[in-house]
Amino acid sequence: RMLRLRVAFAEALRRQSNSDRFDFVASHRGMFSRLGLSEAQVERLRTEHAVYMVGDSRINVAGLPEDGMDALAKAIVSVLD
């Protein structure tokens, strides 16, 4: 299940960003991944999109919604510089 979630998340990020910037997510192991976002970007995700993660951009992959990957990826891409 974790691998499926990771791959789906990485693919959604690729589709929304039109880049391979987040492909590393698919190869991580475990329940969490750091996305490499700044604290300001993480705060924007909270305030603008109600997406919550730790300030260092660590996200709980196990808690990602399978049917909401594209919406989540779109929100993440919207806060990129």
Coordinates of N, CA and C in Angstrom, one line a residue:
R1 N 0.8 -1.2 0.0 CA 0.0 0.0 0.0 C 0.9 1.3 0.0
M2 N 1.9 1.3 0.8 CA 2.8 2.5 0.9 C 3.4 2.8 -0.5
L3 N 3.9 1.7 -1.1 CA 4.5 1.9 -2.4 C 3.5 2.5 -3.4
R4 N 2.3 2.0 -3.4 CA 1.3 2.4 -4.3 C 1.0 3.9 -4.0
L5 N 0.9 4.3 -2.8 CA 0.6 5.7 -2.4 C 1.8 6.6 -2.9
R6 N 3.0 6.1 -2.6 CA 4.2 6.9 -3.0 C 4.2 7.2 -4.5
V7 N 4.0 6.1 -5.3 CA 4.0 6.2 -6.7 C 2.9 7.1 -7.2
A8 N 1.7 7.0 -6.7 CA 0.6 7.8 -7.1 C 0.8 9.3 -6.7
F9 N 1.4 9.5 -5.6 CA 1.7 10.9 -5.2 C 2.8 11.5 -6.1
A10 N 3.8 10.8 -6.3 CA 4.9 11.3 -7.2 C 4.3 11.5 -8.6
E11 N 3.5 10.7 -9.1 CA 2.9 10.8 -10.5 C 2.0 12.1 -10.5
A12 N 1.2 12.3 -9.4 CA 0.3 13.4 -9.4 C 1.2 14.7 -9.3
L13 N 2.3 14.7 -8.6 CA 3.1 15.9 -8.5 C 3.8 16.1 -9.9
R14 N 4.2 15.1 -10.6 CA 4.7 15.2 -11.9 C 3.7 15.8 -12.9
R15 N 2.5 15.3 -12.8 CA 1.4 15.9 -13.7 C 1.2 17.4 -13.4
Q16 N 1.1 17.7 -12.2 CA 0.7 19.1 -11.8 C 1.8 20.0 -12.0
S17 N 3.1 19.6 -11.8 CA 4.2 20.5 -12.0 C 4.9 20.4 -13.3
N18 N 4.5 19.5 -14.1 CA 5.2 19.3 -15.4 C 6.7 19.2 -15.3
S19 N 7.1 18.5 -14.2 CA 8.6 18.3 -13.9 C 8.8 17.1 -13.1
D20 N 10.0 16.7 -13.0 CA 10.4 15.5 -12.3 C 10.9 15.9 -10.9
R21 N 10.7 17.1 -10.5 CA 11.2 17.6 -9.2 C 10.9 16.7 -8.0
F22 N 9.8 16.1 -8.0 CA 9.4 15.3 -6.8 C 9.4 13.8 -7.1
D23 N 10.1 13.4 -8.1 CA 10.1 11.9 -8.4 C 10.8 11.1 -7.3
F24 N 11.6 11.8 -6.5 CA 12.3 11.1 -5.4 C 11.3 10.5 -4.4
V25 N 10.1 11.1 -4.3 CA 9.1 10.6 -3.4 C 8.8 9.1 -3.6
A26 N 8.8 8.7 -4.8 CA 8.4 7.3 -5.2 C 9.4 6.3 -4.7
S27 N 10.7 6.7 -4.5 CA 11.7 5.8 -4.1 C 12.0 5.8 -2.6
H28 N 11.4 6.8 -1.9 CA 11.6 6.8 -0.4 C 11.0 5.6 0.2
R29 N 11.4 5.3 1.4 CA 10.8 4.2 2.2 C 10.2 4.7 3.5
G30 N 9.3 4.0 4.0 CA 8.7 4.5 5.3 C 7.4 5.3 5.1
M31 N 6.9 5.8 6.2 CA 5.6 6.5 6.2 C 5.7 8.0 5.9
F32 N 6.9 8.5 5.9 CA 7.1 10.0 5.7 C 8.0 10.3 4.6
S33 N 7.9 11.5 4.0 CA 8.8 12.1 3.1 C 8.9 13.5 3.3
R34 N 10.1 14.1 3.1 CA 10.3 15.5 3.2 C 10.3 16.0 1.7
L35 N 9.5 17.0 1.5 CA 9.3 17.5 0.2 C 10.3 18.6 -0.2
G36 N 11.0 19.2 0.7 CA 12.0 20.2 0.4 C 11.4 21.6 0.3
L37 N 10.2 21.8 0.9 CA 9.6 23.1 0.9 C 10.1 23.9 2.0
S38 N 10.0 25.2 1.8 CA 10.4 26.2 2.9 C 9.3 26.2 3.9
E39 N 9.7 26.8 5.1 CA 8.6 27.0 6.1 C 7.5 27.9 5.7
A40 N 7.9 28.9 4.9 CA 6.9 29.8 4.3 C 5.9 29.1 3.4
Q41 N 6.5 28.2 2.6 CA 5.6 27.4 1.6 C 4.7 26.5 2.4
V42 N 5.2 25.9 3.5 CA 4.4 25.0 4.3 C 3.3 25.8 5.0
E43 N 3.6 27.0 5.4 CA 2.6 27.9 6.1 C 1.5 28.3 5.0
R44 N 1.9 28.6 3.8 CA 0.9 28.9 2.8 C 0.0 27.7 2.5
L45 N 0.6 26.5 2.5 CA -0.3 25.3 2.3 C -1.3 25.2 3.4
R46 N -0.9 25.5 4.6 CA -1.9 25.5 5.7 C -3.0 26.5 5.6
T47 N -2.5 27.8 5.3 CA -3.5 28.9 5.3 C -4.3 28.9 4.1
E48 N -3.8 28.6 2.9 CA -4.5 28.7 1.6 C -5.2 27.5 1.2
H49 N -4.7 26.3 1.7 CA -5.3 25.0 1.2 C -5.6 24.0 2.3
A50 N -5.5 24.4 3.5 CA -5.7 23.5 4.6 C -5.0 22.2 4.5
V51 N -3.7 22.3 4.0 CA -2.9 21.1 3.9 C -1.8 21.2 5.0
Y52 N -1.8 20.2 5.9 CA -1.0 20.3 7.1 C 0.2 19.3 7.0
M53 N 1.4 19.8 7.3 CA 2.6 19.0 7.4 C 3.5 19.7 8.4
V54 N 4.6 19.0 8.8 CA 5.6 19.6 9.7 C 6.3 20.7 9.0
G55 N 6.8 21.7 9.8 CA 7.4 22.8 9.2 C 8.6 22.5 8.3
D56 N 9.2 21.4 8.4 CA 10.3 21.0 7.5 C 9.8 20.3 6.3
S57 N 8.5 20.4 6.0 CA 7.8 19.8 4.9 C 7.8 18.3 4.9
R58 N 7.8 17.7 6.1 CA 7.7 16.3 6.2 C 6.2 16.0 6.1
I59 N 5.8 15.1 5.2 CA 4.4 14.7 5.0 C 4.2 13.2 5.3
N60 N 3.1 12.9 5.9 CA 2.8 11.5 6.2 C 2.1 10.9 5.0
V61 N 2.9 10.1 4.3 CA 2.5 9.5 3.0 C 1.3 8.5 3.3
A62 N 1.4 7.8 4.4 CA 0.4 6.8 4.8 C -1.0 7.5 5.0
G63 N -1.0 8.8 5.3 CA -2.3 9.4 5.4 C -2.8 10.2 4.2
L64 N -2.2 10.0 3.1 CA -2.6 10.7 1.9 C -3.9 10.1 1.3
P65 N -4.8 10.9 0.8 CA -6.0 10.4 0.2 C -5.8 9.9 -1.2
E66 N -6.1 8.6 -1.4 CA -5.9 8.1 -2.7 C -6.7 8.8 -3.8
D67 N -7.9 9.2 -3.4 CA -8.7 9.9 -4.4 C -8.5 11.4 -4.5
G68 N -7.5 11.9 -3.7 CA -7.3 13.3 -3.7 C -5.9 13.7 -4.1
M69 N -5.1 12.8 -4.7 CA -3.7 13.1 -5.0 C -3.5 14.3 -5.9
D70 N -4.4 14.4 -6.9 CA -4.2 15.5 -7.9 C -4.5 16.8 -7.2
A71 N -5.5 16.9 -6.4 CA -5.8 18.1 -5.6 C -4.7 18.5 -4.7
L72 N -4.2 17.5 -4.0 CA -3.0 17.8 -3.1 C -1.8 18.3 -3.9
A73 N -1.5 17.6 -4.9 CA -0.4 18.0 -5.8 C -0.5 19.4 -6.3
K74 N -1.7 19.7 -6.8 CA -2.0 21.0 -7.3 C -1.8 22.1 -6.2
A75 N -2.2 21.8 -5.0 CA -2.0 22.8 -3.9 C -0.5 22.9 -3.6
I76 N 0.3 21.9 -3.6 CA 1.7 21.9 -3.4 C 2.4 22.7 -4.5
V77 N 2.0 22.5 -5.7 CA 2.7 23.2 -6.8 C 2.3 24.7 -6.8
S78 N 1.1 25.0 -6.3 CA 0.7 26.4 -6.2 C 1.6 27.3 -5.3
V79 N 2.3 26.6 -4.3 CA 3.1 27.4 -3.4 C 4.6 27.4 -3.8
L80 N 4.9 26.7 -4.8 CA 6.3 26.7 -5.3 C 6.8 28.1 -5.8
D81 N 8.0 28.4 -5.6 CA 8.5 29.7 -6.0 C 8.9 29.6 -7.5

